[in-house]
PDB file of C-alpha atoms in Angstrom:
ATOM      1  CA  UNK A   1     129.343  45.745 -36.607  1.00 76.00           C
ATOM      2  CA  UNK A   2     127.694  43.613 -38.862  1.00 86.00           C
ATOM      3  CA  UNK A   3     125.778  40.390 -38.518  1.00 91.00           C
ATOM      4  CA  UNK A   4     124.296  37.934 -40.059  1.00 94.00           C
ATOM      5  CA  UNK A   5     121.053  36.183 -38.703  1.00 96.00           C
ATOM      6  CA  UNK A   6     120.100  32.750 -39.798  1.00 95.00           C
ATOM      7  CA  UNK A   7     116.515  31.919 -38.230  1.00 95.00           C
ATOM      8  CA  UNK A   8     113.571  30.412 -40.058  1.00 93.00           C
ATOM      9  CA  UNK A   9     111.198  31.291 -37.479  1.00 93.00           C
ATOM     10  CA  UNK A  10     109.286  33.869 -38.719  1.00 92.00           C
ATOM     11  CA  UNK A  11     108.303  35.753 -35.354  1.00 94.00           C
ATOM     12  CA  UNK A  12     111.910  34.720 -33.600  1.00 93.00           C
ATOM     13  CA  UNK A  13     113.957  36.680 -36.590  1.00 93.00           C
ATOM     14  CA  UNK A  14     111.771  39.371 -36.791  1.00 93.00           C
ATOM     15  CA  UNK A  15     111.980  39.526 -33.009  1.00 94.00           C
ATOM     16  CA  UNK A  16     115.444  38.906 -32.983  1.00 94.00           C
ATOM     17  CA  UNK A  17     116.437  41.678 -36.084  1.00 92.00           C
ATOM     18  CA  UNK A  18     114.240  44.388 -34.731  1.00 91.00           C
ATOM     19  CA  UNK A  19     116.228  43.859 -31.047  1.00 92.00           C
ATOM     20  CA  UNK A  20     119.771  43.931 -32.670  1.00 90.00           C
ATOM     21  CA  UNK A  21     118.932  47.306 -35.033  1.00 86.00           C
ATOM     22  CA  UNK A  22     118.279  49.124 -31.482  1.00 84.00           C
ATOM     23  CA  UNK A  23     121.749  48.125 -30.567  1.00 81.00           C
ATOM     24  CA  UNK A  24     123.033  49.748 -33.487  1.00 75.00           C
ATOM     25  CA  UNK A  25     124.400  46.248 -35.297  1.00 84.00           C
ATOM     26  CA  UNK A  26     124.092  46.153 -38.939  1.00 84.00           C
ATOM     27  CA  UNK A  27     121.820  42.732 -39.623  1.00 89.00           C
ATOM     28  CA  UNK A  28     121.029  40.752 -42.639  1.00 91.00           C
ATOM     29  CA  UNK A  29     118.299  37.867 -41.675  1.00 93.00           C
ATOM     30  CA  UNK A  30     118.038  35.029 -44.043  1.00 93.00           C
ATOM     31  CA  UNK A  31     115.917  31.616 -43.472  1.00 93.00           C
ATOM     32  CA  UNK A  32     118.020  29.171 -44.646  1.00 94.00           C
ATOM     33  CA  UNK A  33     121.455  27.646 -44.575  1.00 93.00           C
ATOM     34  CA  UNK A  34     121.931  27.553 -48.371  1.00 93.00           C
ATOM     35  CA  UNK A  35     121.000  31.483 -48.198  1.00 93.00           C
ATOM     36  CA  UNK A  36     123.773  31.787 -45.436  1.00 92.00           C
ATOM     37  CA  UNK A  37     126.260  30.180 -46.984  1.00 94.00           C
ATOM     38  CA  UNK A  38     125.557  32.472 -50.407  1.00 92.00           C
ATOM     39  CA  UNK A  39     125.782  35.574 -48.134  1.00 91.00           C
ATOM     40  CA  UNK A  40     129.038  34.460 -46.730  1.00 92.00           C
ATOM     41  CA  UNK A  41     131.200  33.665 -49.862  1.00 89.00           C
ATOM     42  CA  UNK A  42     129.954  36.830 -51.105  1.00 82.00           C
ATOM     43  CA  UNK A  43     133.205  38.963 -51.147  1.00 72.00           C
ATOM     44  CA  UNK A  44     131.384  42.232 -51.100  1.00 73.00           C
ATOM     45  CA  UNK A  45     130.277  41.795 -47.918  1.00 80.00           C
ATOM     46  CA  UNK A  46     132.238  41.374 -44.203  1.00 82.00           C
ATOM     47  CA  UNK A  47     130.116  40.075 -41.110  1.00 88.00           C
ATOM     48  CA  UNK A  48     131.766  40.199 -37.865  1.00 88.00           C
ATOM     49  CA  UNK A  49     129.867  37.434 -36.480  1.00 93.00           C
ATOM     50  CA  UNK A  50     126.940  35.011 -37.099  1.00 95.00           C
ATOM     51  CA  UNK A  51     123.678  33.791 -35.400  1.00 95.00           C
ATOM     52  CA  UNK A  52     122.859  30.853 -36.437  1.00 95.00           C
ATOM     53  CA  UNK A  53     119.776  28.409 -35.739  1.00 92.00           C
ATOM     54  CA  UNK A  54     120.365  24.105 -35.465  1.00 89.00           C
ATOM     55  CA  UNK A  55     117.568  23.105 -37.757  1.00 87.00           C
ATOM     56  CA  UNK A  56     117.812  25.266 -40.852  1.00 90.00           C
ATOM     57  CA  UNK A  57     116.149  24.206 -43.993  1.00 88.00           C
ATOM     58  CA  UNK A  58     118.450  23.300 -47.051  1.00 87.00           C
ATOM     59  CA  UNK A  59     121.710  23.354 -45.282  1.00 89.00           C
ATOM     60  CA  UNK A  60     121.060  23.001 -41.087  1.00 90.00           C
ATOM     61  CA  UNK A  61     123.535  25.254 -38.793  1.00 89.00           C
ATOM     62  CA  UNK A  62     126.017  22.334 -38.219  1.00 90.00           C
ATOM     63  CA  UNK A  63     126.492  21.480 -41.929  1.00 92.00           C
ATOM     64  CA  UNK A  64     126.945  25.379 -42.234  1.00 92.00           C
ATOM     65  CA  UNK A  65     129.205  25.660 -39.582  1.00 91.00           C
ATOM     66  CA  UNK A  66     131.449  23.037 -40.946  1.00 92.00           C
ATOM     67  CA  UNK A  67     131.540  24.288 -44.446  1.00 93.00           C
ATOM     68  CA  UNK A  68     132.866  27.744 -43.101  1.00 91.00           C
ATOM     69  CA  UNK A  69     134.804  26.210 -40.901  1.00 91.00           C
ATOM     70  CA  UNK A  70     136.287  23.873 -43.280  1.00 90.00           C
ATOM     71  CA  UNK A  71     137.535  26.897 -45.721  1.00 89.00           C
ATOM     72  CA  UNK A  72     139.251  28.096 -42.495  1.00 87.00           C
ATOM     73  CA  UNK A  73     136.353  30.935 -42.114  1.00 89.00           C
ATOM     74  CA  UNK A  74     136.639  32.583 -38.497  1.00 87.00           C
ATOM     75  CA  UNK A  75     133.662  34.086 -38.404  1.00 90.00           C
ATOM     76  CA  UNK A  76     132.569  34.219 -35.053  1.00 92.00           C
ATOM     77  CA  UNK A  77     128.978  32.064 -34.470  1.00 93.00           C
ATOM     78  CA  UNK A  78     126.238  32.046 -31.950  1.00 94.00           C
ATOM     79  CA  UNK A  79     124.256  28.997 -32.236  1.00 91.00           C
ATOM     80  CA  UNK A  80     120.573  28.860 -31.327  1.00 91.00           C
ATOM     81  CA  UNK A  81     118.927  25.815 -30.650  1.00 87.00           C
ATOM     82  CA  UNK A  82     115.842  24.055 -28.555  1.00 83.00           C
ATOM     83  CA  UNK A  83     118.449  21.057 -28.058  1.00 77.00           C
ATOM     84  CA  UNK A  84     120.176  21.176 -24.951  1.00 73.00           C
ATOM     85  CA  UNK A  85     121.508  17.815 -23.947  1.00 68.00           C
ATOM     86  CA  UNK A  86     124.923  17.471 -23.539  1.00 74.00           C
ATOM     87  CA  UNK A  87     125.896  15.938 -26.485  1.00 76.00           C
ATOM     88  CA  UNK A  88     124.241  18.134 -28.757  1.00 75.00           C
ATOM     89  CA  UNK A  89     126.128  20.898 -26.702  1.00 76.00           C
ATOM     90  CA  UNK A  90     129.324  19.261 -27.369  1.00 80.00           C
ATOM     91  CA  UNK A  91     128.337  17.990 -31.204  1.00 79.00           C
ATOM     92  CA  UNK A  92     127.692  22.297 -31.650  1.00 77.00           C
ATOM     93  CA  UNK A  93     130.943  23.150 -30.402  1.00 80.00           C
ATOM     94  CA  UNK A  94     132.977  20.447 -32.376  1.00 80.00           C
ATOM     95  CA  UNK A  95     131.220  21.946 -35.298  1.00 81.00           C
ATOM     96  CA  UNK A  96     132.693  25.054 -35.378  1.00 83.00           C
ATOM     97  CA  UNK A  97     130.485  26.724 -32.781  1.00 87.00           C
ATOM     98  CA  UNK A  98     132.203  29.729 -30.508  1.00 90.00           C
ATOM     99  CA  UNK A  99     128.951  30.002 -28.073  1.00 90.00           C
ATOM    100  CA  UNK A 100     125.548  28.492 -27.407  1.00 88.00           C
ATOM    101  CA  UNK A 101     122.052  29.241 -26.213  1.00 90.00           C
ATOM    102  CA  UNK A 102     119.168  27.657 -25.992  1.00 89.00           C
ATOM    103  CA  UNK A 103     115.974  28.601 -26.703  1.00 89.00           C
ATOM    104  CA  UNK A 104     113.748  30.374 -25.343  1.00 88.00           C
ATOM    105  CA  UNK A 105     116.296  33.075 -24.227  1.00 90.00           C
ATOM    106  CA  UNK A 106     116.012  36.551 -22.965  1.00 92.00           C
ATOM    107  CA  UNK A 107     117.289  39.484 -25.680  1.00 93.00           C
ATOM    108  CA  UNK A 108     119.696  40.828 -22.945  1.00 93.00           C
ATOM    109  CA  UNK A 109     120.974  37.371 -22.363  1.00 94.00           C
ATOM    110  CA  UNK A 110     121.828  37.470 -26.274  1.00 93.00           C
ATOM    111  CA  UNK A 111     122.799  40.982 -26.505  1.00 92.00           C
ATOM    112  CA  UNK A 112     125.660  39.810 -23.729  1.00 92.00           C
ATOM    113  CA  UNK A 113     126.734  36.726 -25.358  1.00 92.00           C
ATOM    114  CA  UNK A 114     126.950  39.232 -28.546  1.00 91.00           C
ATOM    115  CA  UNK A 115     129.421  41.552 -26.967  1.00 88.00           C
ATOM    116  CA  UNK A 116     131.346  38.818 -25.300  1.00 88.00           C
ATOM    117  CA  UNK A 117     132.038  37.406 -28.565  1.00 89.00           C
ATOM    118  CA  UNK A 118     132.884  40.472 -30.159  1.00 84.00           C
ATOM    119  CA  UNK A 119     135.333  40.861 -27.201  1.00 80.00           C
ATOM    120  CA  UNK A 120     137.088  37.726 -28.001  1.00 77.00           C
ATOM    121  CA  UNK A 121     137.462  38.135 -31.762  1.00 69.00           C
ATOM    122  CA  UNK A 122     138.809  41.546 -31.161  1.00 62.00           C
ATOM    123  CA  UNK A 123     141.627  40.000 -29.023  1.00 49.00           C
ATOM    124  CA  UNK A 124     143.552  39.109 -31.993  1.00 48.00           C
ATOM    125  CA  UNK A 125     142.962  42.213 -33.882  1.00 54.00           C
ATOM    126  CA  UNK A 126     144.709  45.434 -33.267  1.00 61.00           C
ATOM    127  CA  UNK A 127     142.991  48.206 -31.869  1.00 70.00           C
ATOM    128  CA  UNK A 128     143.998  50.726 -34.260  1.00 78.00           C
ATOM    129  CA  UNK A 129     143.512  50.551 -37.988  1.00 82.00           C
ATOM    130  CA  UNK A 130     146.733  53.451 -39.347  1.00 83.00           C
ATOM    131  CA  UNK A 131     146.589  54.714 -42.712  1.00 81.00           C
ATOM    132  CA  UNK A 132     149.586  57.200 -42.965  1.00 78.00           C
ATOM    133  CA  UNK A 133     148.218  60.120 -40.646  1.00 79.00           C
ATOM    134  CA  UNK A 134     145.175  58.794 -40.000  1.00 83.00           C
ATOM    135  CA  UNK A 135     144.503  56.470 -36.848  1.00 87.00           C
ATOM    136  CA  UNK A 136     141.067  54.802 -36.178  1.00 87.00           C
ATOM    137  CA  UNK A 137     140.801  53.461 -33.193  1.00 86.00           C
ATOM    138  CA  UNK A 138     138.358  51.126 -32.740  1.00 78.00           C
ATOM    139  CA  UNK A 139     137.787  51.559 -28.458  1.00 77.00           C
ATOM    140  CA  UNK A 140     136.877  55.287 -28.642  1.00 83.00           C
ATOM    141  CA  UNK A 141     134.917  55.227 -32.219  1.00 82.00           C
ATOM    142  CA  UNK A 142     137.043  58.074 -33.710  1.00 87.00           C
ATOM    143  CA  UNK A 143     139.185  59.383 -36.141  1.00 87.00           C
ATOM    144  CA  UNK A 144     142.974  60.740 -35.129  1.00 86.00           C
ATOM    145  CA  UNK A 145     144.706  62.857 -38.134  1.00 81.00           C
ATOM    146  CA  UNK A 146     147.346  64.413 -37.917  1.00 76.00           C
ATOM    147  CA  UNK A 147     146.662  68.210 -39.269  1.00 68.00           C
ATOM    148  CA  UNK A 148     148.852  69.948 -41.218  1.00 66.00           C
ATOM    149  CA  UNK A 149     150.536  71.898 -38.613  1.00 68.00           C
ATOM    150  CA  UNK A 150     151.413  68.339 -36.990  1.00 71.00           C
ATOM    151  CA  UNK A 151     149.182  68.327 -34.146  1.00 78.00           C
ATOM    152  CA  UNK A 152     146.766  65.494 -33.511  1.00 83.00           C
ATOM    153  CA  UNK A 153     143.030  66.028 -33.884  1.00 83.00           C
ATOM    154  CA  UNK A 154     140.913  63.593 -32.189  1.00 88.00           C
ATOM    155  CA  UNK A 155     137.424  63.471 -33.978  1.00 86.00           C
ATOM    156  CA  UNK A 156     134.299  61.988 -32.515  1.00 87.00           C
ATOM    157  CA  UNK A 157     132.411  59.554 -35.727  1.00 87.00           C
ATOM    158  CA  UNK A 158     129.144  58.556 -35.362  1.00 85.00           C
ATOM    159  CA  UNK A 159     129.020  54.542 -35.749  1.00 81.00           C
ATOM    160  CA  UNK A 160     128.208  55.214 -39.665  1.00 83.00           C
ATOM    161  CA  UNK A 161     130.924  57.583 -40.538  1.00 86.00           C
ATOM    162  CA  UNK A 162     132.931  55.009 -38.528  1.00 87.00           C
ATOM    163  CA  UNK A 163     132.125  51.987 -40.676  1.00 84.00           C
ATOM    164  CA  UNK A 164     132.245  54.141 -44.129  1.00 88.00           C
ATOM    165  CA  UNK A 165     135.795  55.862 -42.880  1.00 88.00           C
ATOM    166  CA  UNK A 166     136.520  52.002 -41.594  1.00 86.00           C
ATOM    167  CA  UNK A 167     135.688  50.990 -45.321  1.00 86.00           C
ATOM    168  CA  UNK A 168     137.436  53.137 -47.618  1.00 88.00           C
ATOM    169  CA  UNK A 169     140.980  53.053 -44.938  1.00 86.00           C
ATOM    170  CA  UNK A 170     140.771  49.219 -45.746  1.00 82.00           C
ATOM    171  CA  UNK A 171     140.900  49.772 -49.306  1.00 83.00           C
ATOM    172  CA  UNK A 172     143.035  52.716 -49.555  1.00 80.00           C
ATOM    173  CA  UNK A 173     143.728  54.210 -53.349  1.00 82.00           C
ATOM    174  CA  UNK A 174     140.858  51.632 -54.383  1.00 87.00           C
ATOM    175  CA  UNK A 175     137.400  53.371 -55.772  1.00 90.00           C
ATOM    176  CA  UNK A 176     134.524  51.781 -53.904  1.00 89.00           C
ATOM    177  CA  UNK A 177     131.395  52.566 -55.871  1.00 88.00           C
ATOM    178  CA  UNK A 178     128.200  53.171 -54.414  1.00 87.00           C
ATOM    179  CA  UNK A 179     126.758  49.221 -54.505  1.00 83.00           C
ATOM    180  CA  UNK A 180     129.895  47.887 -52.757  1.00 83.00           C
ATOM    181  CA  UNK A 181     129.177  50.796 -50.163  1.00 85.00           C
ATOM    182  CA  UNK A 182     125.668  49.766 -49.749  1.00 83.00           C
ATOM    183  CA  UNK A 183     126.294  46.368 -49.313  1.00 78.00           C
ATOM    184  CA  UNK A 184     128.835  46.598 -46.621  1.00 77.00           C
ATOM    185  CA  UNK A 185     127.217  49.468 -44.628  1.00 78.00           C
ATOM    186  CA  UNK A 186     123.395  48.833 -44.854  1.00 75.00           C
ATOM    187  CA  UNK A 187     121.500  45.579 -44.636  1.00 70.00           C
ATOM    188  CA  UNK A 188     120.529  43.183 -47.206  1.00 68.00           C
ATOM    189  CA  UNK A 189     117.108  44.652 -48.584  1.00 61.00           C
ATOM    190  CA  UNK A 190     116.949  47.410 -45.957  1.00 63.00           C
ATOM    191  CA  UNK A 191     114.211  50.260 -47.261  1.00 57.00           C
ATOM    192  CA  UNK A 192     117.031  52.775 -48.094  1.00 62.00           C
ATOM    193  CA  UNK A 193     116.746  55.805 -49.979  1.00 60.00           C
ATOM    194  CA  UNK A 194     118.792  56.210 -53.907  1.00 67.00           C
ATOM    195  CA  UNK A 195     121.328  58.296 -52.410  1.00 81.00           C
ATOM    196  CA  UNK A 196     121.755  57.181 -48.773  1.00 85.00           C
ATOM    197  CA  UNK A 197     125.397  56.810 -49.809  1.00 87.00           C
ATOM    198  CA  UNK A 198     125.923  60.281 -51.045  1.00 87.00           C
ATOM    199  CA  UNK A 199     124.063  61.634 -48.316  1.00 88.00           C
ATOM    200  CA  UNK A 200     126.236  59.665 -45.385  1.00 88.00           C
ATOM    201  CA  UNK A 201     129.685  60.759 -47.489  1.00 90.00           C
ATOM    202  CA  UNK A 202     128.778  64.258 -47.170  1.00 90.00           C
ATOM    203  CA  UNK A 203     127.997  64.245 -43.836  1.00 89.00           C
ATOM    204  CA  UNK A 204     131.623  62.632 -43.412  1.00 89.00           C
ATOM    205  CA  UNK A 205     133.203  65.421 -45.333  1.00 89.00           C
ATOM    206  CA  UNK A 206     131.215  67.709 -43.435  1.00 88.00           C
ATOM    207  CA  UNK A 207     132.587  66.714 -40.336  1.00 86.00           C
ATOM    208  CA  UNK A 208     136.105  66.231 -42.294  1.00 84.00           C
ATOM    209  CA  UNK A 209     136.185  69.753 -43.309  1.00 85.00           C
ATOM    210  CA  UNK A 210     135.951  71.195 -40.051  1.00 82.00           C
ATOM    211  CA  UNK A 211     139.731  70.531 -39.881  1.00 76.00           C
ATOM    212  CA  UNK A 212     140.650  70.867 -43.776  1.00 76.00           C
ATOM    213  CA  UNK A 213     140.208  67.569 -44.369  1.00 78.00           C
ATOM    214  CA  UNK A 214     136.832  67.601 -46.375  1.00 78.00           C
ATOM    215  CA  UNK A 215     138.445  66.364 -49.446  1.00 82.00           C
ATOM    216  CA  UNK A 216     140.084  63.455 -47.697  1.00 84.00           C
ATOM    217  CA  UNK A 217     137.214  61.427 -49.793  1.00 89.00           C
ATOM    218  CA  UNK A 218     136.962  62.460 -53.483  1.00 89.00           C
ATOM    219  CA  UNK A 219     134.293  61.977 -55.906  1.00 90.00           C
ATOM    220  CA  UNK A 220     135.957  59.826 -58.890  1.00 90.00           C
ATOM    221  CA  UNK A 221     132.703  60.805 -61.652  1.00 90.00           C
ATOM    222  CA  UNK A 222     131.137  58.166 -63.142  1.00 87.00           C
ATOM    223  CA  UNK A 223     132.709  55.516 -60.758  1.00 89.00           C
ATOM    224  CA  UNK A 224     132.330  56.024 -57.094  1.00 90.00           C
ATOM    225  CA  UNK A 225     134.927  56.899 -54.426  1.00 92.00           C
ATOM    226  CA  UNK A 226     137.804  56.896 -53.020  1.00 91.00           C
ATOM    227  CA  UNK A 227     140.151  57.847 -49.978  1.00 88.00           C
ATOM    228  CA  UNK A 228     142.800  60.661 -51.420  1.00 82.00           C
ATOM    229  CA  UNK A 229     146.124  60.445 -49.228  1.00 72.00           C
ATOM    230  CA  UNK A 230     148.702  62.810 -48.552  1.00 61.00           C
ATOM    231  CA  UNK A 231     150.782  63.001 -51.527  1.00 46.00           C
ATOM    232  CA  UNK A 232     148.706  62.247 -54.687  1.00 45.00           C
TER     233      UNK A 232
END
């Protein structure tokens, strides 16, 4: 899961990042709205929900909020704030807002609202992303192909082989090259080494290959990758 983090307190987002890589979410932090806003209408990149602070500079979390909302965005959005009369409660919600919490807050008070949010969105979503014979299902974090001798192998993914199996499924046929894998599986800026992509695709093939599937992911030279199917 992916999410982006819009706090220009210094301490909070570092506070606030830190906490959400232990829980295994993906998370870009940026400090303004205007940054935000760039992130969001970049189309190489998918969040699955936002945390956003009131008073932003450039572009404050309401004016954000409405913008998305506006061009019919559903990102789901966690609003921070210090302000918690009434009507600003109410003024966040007619924004655009799905939650609200104000500050100071506890981390497993967020990390709740988080998952409760994720819930919800996932309501409307199936729980199973098919492509031909393979099945990812999305409660269990695995992979279900169907082998060869039609039986149905159930395969454990870690949550990055889940995401970079997630990715390519989504954009079957299509070759992904390695930025538009790096910006949809690791954070914005995030320390990683030159061939962190490689490296997590052959540990996927690895895995793969165990039940003749390791070339389910082929190597187009020069280009990137991309998810072979049955029948090409």
């Amino acid at each position: 899961m992916r999410i982006l983090l819009i706090e220009d307190e210094k301490d909070l987002g570092i506070a606030i990042k830190r906490s959400l890589l232990g829980q295994n979410y993906v998370v870009d932090w940026v400090k303004s709205g205007q940054e935000g806003l760039d992130l969001l209408e970049n189309s190489n990149i998918s969040y699955n929900l936002g945390v956003f602070d009131w008073l932003l500079p450039e572009l404050s979390g309401i004016e954000l909020l409405k913008i998305i909302r506006k061009k019919n965005n559903p990102l789901p959005v966690l609003m921070l704030t210090a302000k918690d009369a009434m009507e600003n409660k109410i003024q966040g919600l007619d924004a655009g807002a799905d939650d609200y919490l104000i500050k100071p807050f506890d981390m497993l008070e967020l990390f709740a609202r988080i998952r409760a949010l994720l819930r919800r969105s996932q309501e409307i979503k199936p729980s199973q992303l098919r492509v031909k014979n393979l099945i990812l299902d999305y409660q269990t974090n695995t992979i279900q192909i169907t082998l060869k001798t039609d039986k149905i192998k159930i395969i454990p993914l870690t949550k990055k082989e889940f995401h970079l199996l997630e990715f390519f499924m989504r954009h079957p046929q299509q070759i992904l090259t390695r930025d538009q894998i790096l910006d949809q599986l690791w954070e914005i800026g995030s320390n990683t080494i030159s061939n962190v992509v490689a490296a997590q695709i052959r540990l996927l093939r690895k895995k793969l290959n165990q039940y003749g599937y390791g070339d389910l992911i082929e190597t187009v030279y020069g280009l990137g990758y991309r998810l072979k199917l049955d029948g090409e």
